[in-house]
CSV table of N, CA and C and ligand atoms in Angstrom, one decimal:
chain,number,residue,atom,x,y,z
A,1,MET,N,8.1,16.5,22.7
A,1,MET,CA,8.6,15.3,23.3
A,1,MET,C,9.3,14.4,22.2
A,2,ILE,N,10.5,13.9,22.6
A,2,ILE,CA,11.2,13.1,21.6
A,2,ILE,C,10.8,11.6,21.9
A,3,LEU,N,10.5,11.0,20.7
A,3,LEU,CA,10.0,9.6,20.8
A,3,LEU,C,11.1,8.6,20.4
A,4,PRO,N,11.0,7.4,20.8
A,4,PRO,CA,12.0,6.4,20.4
A,4,PRO,C,11.7,6.0,19.0
A,5,ILE,N,12.8,5.8,18.2
A,5,ILE,CA,12.7,5.4,16.8
A,5,ILE,C,12.7,3.8,16.7
A,6,VAL,N,11.7,3.3,16.0
A,6,VAL,CA,11.6,1.9,15.8
A,6,VAL,C,12.6,1.5,14.7
A,7,THR,N,13.3,0.4,15.0
A,7,THR,CA,14.3,-0.1,14.1
A,7,THR,C,13.9,-1.4,13.4
A,8,HIS,N,14.5,-1.6,12.2
A,8,HIS,CA,14.4,-2.8,11.5
A,8,HIS,C,14.9,-4.0,12.3
A,9,PRO,N,14.2,-5.2,12.4
A,9,PRO,CA,13.2,-5.6,11.6
A,9,PRO,C,11.8,-5.5,12.3
A,10,ASN,N,11.5,-4.5,13.0
A,10,ASN,CA,10.1,-4.4,13.6
A,10,ASN,C,9.1,-4.5,12.4
A,11,PRO,N,8.0,-5.3,12.6
A,11,PRO,CA,7.1,-5.5,11.5
A,11,PRO,C,6.3,-4.2,11.1
A,12,ILE,N,6.2,-3.3,12.0
A,12,ILE,CA,5.4,-2.1,11.7
A,12,ILE,C,6.1,-1.3,10.5
A,13,LEU,N,7.4,-1.5,10.4
A,13,LEU,CA,8.1,-0.8,9.3
A,13,LEU,C,7.8,-1.5,7.9
A,14,THR,N,7.3,-2.6,7.9
A,14,THR,CA,7.0,-3.3,6.6
A,14,THR,C,5.5,-3.4,6.4
A,15,THR,N,4.8,-2.7,7.2
A,15,THR,CA,3.3,-2.7,7.0
A,15,THR,C,2.8,-1.4,6.4
A,16,LYS,N,2.0,-1.6,5.3
A,16,LYS,CA,1.5,-0.4,4.6
A,16,LYS,C,0.4,0.3,5.5
A,17,THR,N,0.5,1.6,5.5
A,17,THR,CA,-0.4,2.4,6.3
A,17,THR,C,-1.6,2.7,5.5
A,18,ASN,N,-2.7,3.0,6.2
A,18,ASN,CA,-4.0,3.4,5.5
A,18,ASN,C,-4.1,4.9,5.6
A,19,ALA,N,-4.8,5.5,4.7
A,19,ALA,CA,-5.1,7.0,4.7
A,19,ALA,C,-5.8,7.4,5.9
A,20,ILE,N,-5.5,8.6,6.3
A,20,ILE,CA,-6.0,9.2,7.5
A,20,ILE,C,-7.2,10.1,7.2
A,21,SER,N,-8.3,9.9,7.8
A,21,SER,CA,-9.5,10.8,7.5
A,21,SER,C,-9.3,12.1,8.2
A,22,LEU,N,-10.0,13.1,7.7
A,22,LEU,CA,-9.9,14.4,8.2
A,22,LEU,C,-10.3,14.4,9.7
A,23,ASP,N,-11.3,13.7,10.1
A,23,ASP,CA,-11.7,13.6,11.5
A,23,ASP,C,-10.6,13.1,12.4
A,24,VAL,N,-9.9,12.0,12.0
A,24,VAL,CA,-8.8,11.5,12.8
A,24,VAL,C,-7.7,12.5,12.8
A,25,LEU,N,-7.4,13.1,11.7
A,25,LEU,CA,-6.3,14.0,11.6
A,25,LEU,C,-6.4,15.2,12.6
A,26,LYS,N,-7.7,15.6,12.8
A,26,LYS,CA,-7.9,16.7,13.7
A,26,LYS,C,-8.0,16.4,15.1
A,27,THR,N,-7.8,15.1,15.5
A,27,THR,CA,-7.8,14.8,16.9
A,27,THR,C,-6.6,15.2,17.6
A,28,GLU,N,-6.6,15.4,18.9
A,28,GLU,CA,-5.5,15.9,19.6
A,28,GLU,C,-4.4,14.9,19.6
A,29,GLU,N,-4.8,13.6,19.6
A,29,GLU,CA,-3.8,12.5,19.5
A,29,GLU,C,-2.9,12.6,18.3
A,30,VAL,N,-3.5,12.8,17.2
A,30,VAL,CA,-2.7,12.9,15.9
A,30,VAL,C,-2.0,14.2,15.8
A,31,GLN,N,-2.5,15.3,16.3
A,31,GLN,CA,-1.9,16.6,16.2
A,31,GLN,C,-0.7,16.6,17.1
A,32,THR,N,-0.8,15.9,18.3
A,32,THR,CA,0.3,15.8,19.2
A,32,THR,C,1.4,14.9,18.6
A,33,LEU,N,1.0,13.9,18.0
A,33,LEU,CA,2.0,13.0,17.3
A,33,LEU,C,2.8,13.8,16.3
A,34,ILE,N,2.1,14.6,15.5
A,34,ILE,CA,2.8,15.5,14.5
A,34,ILE,C,3.8,16.4,15.3
A,35,ASP,N,3.3,17.0,16.3
A,35,ASP,CA,4.2,17.9,17.1
A,35,ASP,C,5.4,17.2,17.6
A,36,ASN,N,5.3,16.0,17.9
A,36,ASN,CA,6.4,15.2,18.5
A,36,ASN,C,7.4,14.7,17.4
A,37,MET,N,6.8,14.4,16.2
A,37,MET,CA,7.6,13.9,15.1
A,37,MET,C,8.7,14.9,14.7
A,38,ILE,N,8.5,16.2,14.8
A,38,ILE,CA,9.4,17.2,14.3
A,38,ILE,C,10.7,17.2,15.2
A,39,PRO,N,10.6,17.3,16.5
A,39,PRO,CA,11.8,17.3,17.4
A,39,PRO,C,12.4,15.9,17.4
A,40,THR,N,11.6,14.8,17.2
A,40,THR,CA,12.2,13.5,17.2
A,40,THR,C,13.1,13.4,15.9
A,41,MET,N,12.7,13.9,14.8
A,41,MET,CA,13.5,13.8,13.6
A,41,MET,C,14.8,14.6,13.8
A,42,TYR,N,14.7,15.8,14.3
A,42,TYR,CA,15.9,16.6,14.6
A,42,TYR,C,16.9,16.0,15.6
A,43,HIS,N,16.3,15.4,16.6
A,43,HIS,CA,17.1,14.7,17.7
A,43,HIS,C,17.9,13.6,17.1
A,44,ALA,N,17.2,12.9,16.1
A,44,ALA,CA,17.9,11.7,15.5
A,44,ALA,C,18.8,12.2,14.3
A,45,LYS,N,18.8,13.5,14.0
A,45,LYS,CA,19.6,14.0,12.9
A,45,LYS,C,19.2,13.4,11.5
A,46,GLY,N,17.8,13.4,11.4
A,46,GLY,CA,17.3,12.9,10.1
A,46,GLY,C,16.8,14.1,9.3
A,47,VAL,N,16.6,13.8,8.0
A,47,VAL,CA,16.0,14.9,7.1
A,47,VAL,C,14.6,14.6,6.8
A,48,GLY,N,14.1,13.4,7.3
A,48,GLY,CA,12.7,13.1,7.1
A,48,GLY,C,12.4,12.0,8.1
A,49,LEU,N,11.1,11.9,8.4
A,49,LEU,CA,10.6,10.8,9.4
A,49,LEU,C,9.2,10.5,9.0
A,50,ALA,N,8.9,9.2,9.0
A,50,ALA,CA,7.5,8.7,8.7
A,50,ALA,C,7.0,8.1,10.0
A,51,ALA,N,5.7,8.2,10.1
A,51,ALA,CA,5.0,7.8,11.4
A,51,ALA,C,5.3,6.3,11.8
A,52,PRO,N,5.4,5.4,10.8
A,52,PRO,CA,5.7,4.0,11.3
A,52,PRO,C,7.0,3.9,12.0
A,53,GLN,N,7.9,4.9,11.7
A,53,GLN,CA,9.2,4.9,12.4
A,53,GLN,C,9.2,5.2,13.9
A,54,ILE,N,8.0,5.8,14.3
A,54,ILE,CA,7.9,6.0,15.8
A,54,ILE,C,6.7,5.1,16.3
A,55,GLY,N,6.5,4.0,15.5
A,55,GLY,CA,5.6,3.0,16.0
A,55,GLY,C,4.1,3.3,15.7
A,56,GLN,N,3.8,4.2,14.8
A,56,GLN,CA,2.4,4.6,14.5
A,56,GLN,C,2.2,4.3,13.0
A,57,SER,N,1.3,3.4,12.8
A,57,SER,CA,0.9,3.0,11.4
A,57,SER,C,-0.1,4.0,10.9
A,58,LYS,N,0.5,5.2,10.6
A,58,LYS,CA,-0.4,6.3,10.1
A,58,LYS,C,0.3,6.9,8.9
A,59,ARG,N,-0.6,7.4,8.0
A,59,ARG,CA,0.0,7.9,6.7
A,59,ARG,C,0.4,9.4,6.8
A,60,ILE,N,1.4,9.6,7.6
A,60,ILE,CA,2.0,10.9,7.9
A,60,ILE,C,3.5,10.9,7.8
A,61,CYS,N,4.1,11.9,7.2
A,61,CYS,CA,5.6,12.0,7.3
A,61,CYS,C,6.0,13.4,7.4
A,62,ILE,N,7.2,13.6,7.8
A,62,ILE,CA,7.8,15.0,8.0
A,62,ILE,C,9.0,15.1,7.1
A,63,ILE,N,9.1,16.2,6.4
A,63,ILE,CA,10.3,16.4,5.6
A,63,ILE,C,11.0,17.7,6.2
A,64,GLY,N,12.2,17.5,6.6
A,64,GLY,CA,13.0,18.6,7.2
A,64,GLY,C,13.3,19.7,6.3
A,65,LYS,N,13.3,20.9,6.8
A,65,LYS,CA,13.6,22.1,6.0
A,65,LYS,C,14.9,22.0,5.2
A,66,GLU,N,15.9,21.3,5.7
A,66,GLU,CA,17.2,21.2,5.1
A,66,GLU,C,17.1,20.4,3.8
A,67,ALA,N,16.0,19.6,3.6
A,67,ALA,CA,15.8,18.9,2.4
A,67,ALA,C,15.2,19.8,1.3
A,68,ARG,N,14.7,20.9,1.7
A,68,ARG,CA,14.0,21.7,0.7
A,68,ARG,C,14.4,23.2,0.7
A,69,GLU,N,15.7,23.4,0.8
A,69,GLU,CA,16.3,24.7,0.6
A,69,GLU,C,15.8,25.3,-0.7
A,70,PRO,N,15.5,26.6,-0.8
A,70,PRO,CA,15.7,27.6,0.2
A,70,PRO,C,14.5,27.8,1.1
A,71,HIS,N,13.6,26.9,1.2
A,71,HIS,CA,12.4,27.1,2.1
A,71,HIS,C,12.9,26.9,3.6
A,72,ALA,N,12.3,27.6,4.5
A,72,ALA,CA,12.8,27.6,5.8
A,72,ALA,C,11.9,26.9,6.8
A,73,GLU,N,11.0,26.1,6.3
A,73,GLU,CA,10.0,25.5,7.1
A,73,GLU,C,10.0,23.9,6.9
A,74,ASP,N,9.8,23.2,8.0
A,74,ASP,CA,9.6,21.8,7.8
A,74,ASP,C,8.2,21.6,7.2
A,75,LEU,N,8.1,20.4,6.6
A,75,LEU,CA,6.9,20.1,5.9
A,75,LEU,C,6.2,18.9,6.5
A,76,VAL,N,5.0,19.0,6.8
A,76,VAL,CA,4.2,17.9,7.3
A,76,VAL,C,3.3,17.4,6.1
A,77,LEU,N,3.5,16.1,5.7
A,77,LEU,CA,2.7,15.6,4.6
A,77,LEU,C,1.7,14.5,5.2
A,78,VAL,N,0.4,14.7,4.9
A,78,VAL,CA,-0.6,13.8,5.3
A,78,VAL,C,-1.1,13.1,4.1
A,79,ASN,N,-1.2,11.8,4.0
A,79,ASN,CA,-1.7,11.1,2.9
A,79,ASN,C,-1.0,11.5,1.6
A,80,PRO,N,0.3,11.6,1.6
A,80,PRO,CA,1.0,12.0,0.4
A,80,PRO,C,1.0,10.9,-0.7
A,81,VAL,N,0.8,11.4,-2.0
A,81,VAL,CA,1.1,10.6,-3.1
A,81,VAL,C,1.9,11.4,-4.1
A,82,TRP,N,2.6,10.7,-5.0
A,82,TRP,CA,3.4,11.4,-5.9
A,82,TRP,C,3.4,10.8,-7.3
A,83,THR,N,3.6,11.6,-8.3
A,83,THR,CA,3.7,11.0,-9.7
A,83,THR,C,5.0,11.5,-10.3
A,84,LYS,N,5.6,10.7,-11.1
A,84,LYS,CA,6.9,11.2,-11.7
A,84,LYS,C,6.7,12.3,-12.8
A,85,LEU,N,7.5,13.2,-12.8
A,85,LEU,CA,7.5,14.3,-13.8
A,85,LEU,C,8.7,14.1,-14.8
A,86,SER,N,9.6,13.3,-14.4
A,86,SER,CA,10.8,13.0,-15.3
A,86,SER,C,10.9,11.5,-15.4
A,87,LYS,N,11.4,11.1,-16.6
A,87,LYS,CA,11.6,9.6,-16.8
A,87,LYS,C,12.9,9.3,-16.1
A,88,LYS,N,13.8,10.2,-15.8
A,88,LYS,CA,15.1,10.0,-15.4
A,88,LYS,C,15.1,9.7,-13.9
A,89,LYS,N,15.9,8.6,-13.6
A,89,LYS,CA,16.2,8.3,-12.1
A,89,LYS,C,17.7,8.5,-11.9
A,90,THR,N,18.0,9.0,-10.7
A,90,THR,CA,19.4,9.1,-10.4
A,90,THR,C,19.7,8.3,-9.1
A,91,GLY,N,20.9,7.7,-9.1
A,91,GLY,CA,21.3,6.9,-7.9
A,91,GLY,C,22.1,7.8,-7.0
A,92,ASP,N,21.8,7.6,-5.7
A,92,ASP,CA,22.6,8.3,-4.7
A,92,ASP,C,22.5,7.5,-3.4
A,93,ILE,N,23.4,7.7,-2.5
A,93,ILE,CA,23.5,7.0,-1.3
A,93,ILE,C,22.4,7.4,-0.3
A,94,GLU,N,21.7,6.5,0.3
A,94,GLU,CA,20.7,6.8,1.3
A,94,GLU,C,21.0,6.0,2.6
A,95,GLY,N,20.5,6.5,3.6
A,95,GLY,CA,20.5,5.8,4.9
A,95,GLY,C,19.1,6.0,5.5
A,96,CYS,N,18.9,5.4,6.7
A,96,CYS,CA,17.6,5.5,7.3
A,96,CYS,C,17.7,5.4,8.8
A,97,LEU,N,17.0,6.3,9.5
A,97,LEU,CA,17.1,6.2,11.0
A,97,LEU,C,16.7,4.9,11.6
A,98,SER,N,15.8,4.2,10.8
A,98,SER,CA,15.4,2.9,11.3
A,98,SER,C,16.3,1.7,11.0
A,99,ILE,N,17.4,2.0,10.2
A,99,ILE,CA,18.3,1.0,9.8
A,99,ILE,C,19.7,1.6,10.1
A,100,PRO,N,20.1,1.7,11.4
A,100,PRO,CA,21.3,2.4,11.7
A,100,PRO,C,22.6,1.8,11.0
A,101,HIS,N,23.5,2.7,10.6
A,101,HIS,CA,24.8,2.4,10.1
A,101,HIS,C,24.8,1.6,8.7
A,102,ILE,N,23.6,1.5,8.1
A,102,ILE,CA,23.6,0.8,6.8
A,102,ILE,C,23.3,1.8,5.7
A,103,TYR,N,24.0,1.8,4.6
A,103,TYR,CA,23.8,2.7,3.5
A,103,TYR,C,23.8,1.9,2.2
A,104,GLY,N,23.2,2.6,1.2
A,104,GLY,CA,23.2,1.9,-0.1
A,104,GLY,C,22.8,2.9,-1.2
A,105,THR,N,23.0,2.6,-2.4
A,105,THR,CA,22.6,3.5,-3.5
A,105,THR,C,21.2,3.1,-4.0
A,106,VAL,N,20.4,4.1,-4.0
A,106,VAL,CA,19.0,4.0,-4.5
A,106,VAL,C,18.7,4.9,-5.6
A,107,LYS,N,18.1,4.4,-6.7
A,107,LYS,CA,17.7,5.2,-7.8
A,107,LYS,C,16.3,5.8,-7.5
A,108,ARG,N,16.2,7.1,-7.7
A,108,ARG,CA,14.9,7.8,-7.5
A,108,ARG,C,14.7,8.7,-8.6
A,109,TYR,N,13.4,9.0,-8.8
A,109,TYR,CA,13.0,10.0,-9.9
A,109,TYR,C,13.6,11.4,-9.5
A,110,ASP,N,14.0,12.1,-10.5
A,110,ASP,CA,14.6,13.4,-10.3
A,110,ASP,C,13.5,14.5,-10.0
A,111,GLN,N,12.4,14.3,-10.6
A,111,GLN,CA,11.3,15.4,-10.5
A,111,GLN,C,10.0,14.6,-10.3
A,112,ILE,N,9.2,15.1,-9.3
A,112,ILE,CA,8.0,14.5,-9.0
A,112,ILE,C,6.9,15.6,-8.7
A,113,LEU,N,5.7,15.2,-8.8
A,113,LEU,CA,4.6,16.1,-8.4
A,113,LEU,C,3.9,15.4,-7.2
A,114,VAL,N,3.8,16.2,-6.1
A,114,VAL,CA,3.3,15.7,-4.9
A,114,VAL,C,1.9,16.2,-4.6
A,115,ASN,N,1.0,15.4,-4.2
A,115,ASN,CA,-0.3,15.8,-3.7
A,115,ASN,C,-0.4,15.2,-2.3
A,116,ALA,N,-0.9,16.1,-1.4
A,116,ALA,CA,-1.0,15.7,0.1
A,116,ALA,C,-1.9,16.6,0.7
A,117,GLN,N,-2.1,16.4,2.1
A,117,GLN,CA,-2.8,17.3,2.9
A,117,GLN,C,-1.8,17.9,3.9
A,118,THR,N,-2.1,19.1,4.4
A,118,THR,CA,-1.3,19.6,5.5
A,118,THR,C,-1.9,19.0,6.8
A,119,ARG,N,-1.3,19.4,7.9
A,119,ARG,CA,-1.7,18.9,9.2
A,119,ARG,C,-3.1,19.4,9.5
A,120,ASP,N,-3.6,20.5,8.8
A,120,ASP,CA,-4.9,21.0,9.0
A,120,ASP,C,-5.9,20.4,8.0
A,121,GLY,N,-5.5,19.6,7.2
A,121,GLY,CA,-6.4,18.9,6.2
A,121,GLY,C,-6.6,19.6,4.9
A,122,GLU,N,-5.7,20.6,4.7
A,122,GLU,CA,-5.8,21.4,3.5
A,122,GLU,C,-5.1,20.7,2.4
A,123,ASN,N,-5.6,20.7,1.2
A,123,ASN,CA,-5.0,20.0,0.0
A,123,ASN,C,-3.8,20.8,-0.5
A,124,ILE,N,-2.7,20.2,-0.7
A,124,ILE,CA,-1.6,20.9,-1.4
A,124,ILE,C,-1.0,20.1,-2.5
A,125,GLU,N,-0.5,20.8,-3.5
A,125,GLU,CA,0.2,20.2,-4.6
A,125,GLU,C,1.5,21.0,-4.9
A,126,PHE,N,2.5,20.3,-5.1
A,126,PHE,CA,3.8,21.0,-5.5
A,126,PHE,C,4.7,20.1,-6.2
A,127,GLU,N,5.7,20.7,-6.8
A,127,GLU,CA,6.7,19.9,-7.5
A,127,GLU,C,8.0,19.8,-6.6
A,128,ALA,N,8.6,18.7,-6.7
A,128,ALA,CA,9.9,18.5,-5.9
A,128,ALA,C,11.0,18.0,-6.9
A,129,HIS,N,12.1,18.5,-6.7
A,129,HIS,CA,13.3,18.1,-7.5
A,129,HIS,C,14.4,17.6,-6.7
A,130,GLY,N,15.3,16.9,-7.3
A,130,GLY,CA,16.6,16.5,-6.6
A,130,GLY,C,16.5,15.9,-5.3
A,131,PHE,N,17.2,16.4,-4.3
A,131,PHE,CA,17.3,15.8,-3.0
A,131,PHE,C,15.9,15.9,-2.3
A,132,PHE,N,15.2,17.0,-2.5
A,132,PHE,CA,13.9,17.1,-1.9
A,132,PHE,C,13.0,16.0,-2.4
A,133,ALA,N,13.0,15.7,-3.7
A,133,ALA,CA,12.2,14.7,-4.3
A,133,ALA,C,12.6,13.3,-3.8
A,134,ARG,N,13.9,13.1,-3.6
A,134,ARG,CA,14.5,11.8,-3.1
A,134,ARG,C,13.9,11.6,-1.6
A,135,VAL,N,14.0,12.6,-0.8
A,135,VAL,CA,13.5,12.4,0.6
A,135,VAL,C,12.0,12.1,0.6
A,136,ILE,N,11.2,12.7,-0.2
A,136,ILE,CA,9.8,12.4,-0.2
A,136,ILE,C,9.6,11.0,-0.7
A,137,GLN,N,10.3,10.6,-1.8
A,137,GLN,CA,10.1,9.2,-2.2
A,137,GLN,C,10.5,8.2,-1.1
A,138,HIS,N,11.6,8.5,-0.4
A,138,HIS,CA,12.0,7.6,0.7
A,138,HIS,C,10.9,7.5,1.8
A,139,GLU,N,10.4,8.7,2.2
A,139,GLU,CA,9.4,8.7,3.3
A,139,GLU,C,8.1,8.1,2.8
A,140,VAL,N,7.6,8.3,1.6
A,140,VAL,CA,6.4,7.7,1.1
A,140,VAL,C,6.6,6.2,1.0
A,141,ASP,N,7.7,5.7,0.7
A,141,ASP,CA,8.0,4.3,0.7
A,141,ASP,C,7.8,3.8,2.1
A,142,HIS,N,8.2,4.5,3.1
A,142,HIS,CA,8.0,4.0,4.5
A,142,HIS,C,6.5,3.9,4.7
A,143,LEU,N,5.7,4.8,4.2
A,143,LEU,CA,4.2,4.7,4.4
A,143,LEU,C,3.6,3.5,3.7
A,144,ASP,N,4.3,3.0,2.7
A,144,ASP,CA,3.9,1.8,2.0
A,144,ASP,C,4.6,0.5,2.5
A,145,GLY,N,5.3,0.7,3.6
A,145,GLY,CA,6.0,-0.5,4.2
A,145,GLY,C,7.2,-0.9,3.5
A,146,VAL,N,7.8,0.0,2.7
A,146,VAL,CA,9.0,-0.3,1.9
A,146,VAL,C,10.2,0.4,2.5
A,147,LEU,N,11.3,-0.4,2.6
A,147,LEU,CA,12.5,0.2,3.2
A,147,LEU,C,13.5,0.4,2.1
A,148,PHE,N,14.4,1.3,2.3
A,148,PHE,CA,15.4,1.6,1.2
A,148,PHE,C,16.3,0.4,0.9
A,149,ILE,N,16.5,-0.5,1.9
A,149,ILE,CA,17.3,-1.7,1.6
A,149,ILE,C,16.6,-2.7,0.7
A,150,ASP,N,15.3,-2.5,0.5
A,150,ASP,CA,14.6,-3.3,-0.5
A,150,ASP,C,15.0,-2.9,-1.9
A,151,LYS,N,15.5,-1.7,-2.1
A,151,LYS,CA,15.7,-1.1,-3.4
A,151,LYS,C,17.2,-0.8,-3.7
A,152,ALA,N,18.0,-0.8,-2.6
A,152,ALA,CA,19.4,-0.3,-2.7
A,152,ALA,C,20.3,-1.3,-3.4
A,153,ARG,N,21.3,-0.8,-4.0
A,153,ARG,CA,22.5,-1.6,-4.5
A,153,ARG,C,23.7,-1.1,-3.7
A,154,ASP,N,24.7,-2.0,-3.8
A,154,ASP,CA,26.0,-1.6,-3.1
A,154,ASP,C,25.8,-1.3,-1.7
A,155,ILE,N,25.1,-2.1,-0.9
A,155,ILE,CA,24.8,-1.8,0.5
A,155,ILE,C,26.1,-2.0,1.3
A,156,PHE,N,26.3,-1.0,2.2
A,156,PHE,CA,27.5,-1.1,3.0
A,156,PHE,C,27.2,-0.7,4.4
A,157,LYS,N,28.1,-1.1,5.3
A,157,LYS,CA,27.9,-0.7,6.7
A,157,LYS,C,29.0,0.3,7.1
A,158,LYS,N,28.6,1.3,7.9
A,158,LYS,CA,29.6,2.3,8.3
A,158,LYS,C,29.2,2.7,9.7
A,159,THR,N,30.1,2.4,10.7
A,159,THR,CA,29.8,2.9,12.0
A,159,THR,C,30.5,4.2,12.3
A,160,ASP,N,29.9,5.1,12.9
A,160,ASP,CA,30.5,6.5,13.0
A,160,ASP,C,31.4,6.5,14.2
B,201,LIG,NI1,13.9,6.0,6.4
């Protein structure tokens, strides 16, 4: 099911989410939410989607497979945290499904180490580089109630 995307300035987008317990993660409600987040992200032509963007203040995000080539699967991250592996940050243009038509340059770490749980509650750890690392940092910011416009420079508007 495709869910409506919440847009700025809805306060849920600037509210920090709390970690999800294994018991809550395994409920049908949360599993269905995850099932719906994936087609919702694709329908909106996003490369990532965080639960607050569909009105759910839950610590879950989806990273689309196109952000992590050559992997061919979408990634569900539950309770993700990351640490930097490089001192270097690179600026690039970002947008956000919740802030339509607005773009800006955001500096992100080039390499990060991610710890999270899968939708089944299994612990995972992996390194992410480049665009993949950027998308994860953007989505984890959503889970902390932070939007890219809080960090962006050279913000501009572009209507398609
Ligand atoms: Ni976003």
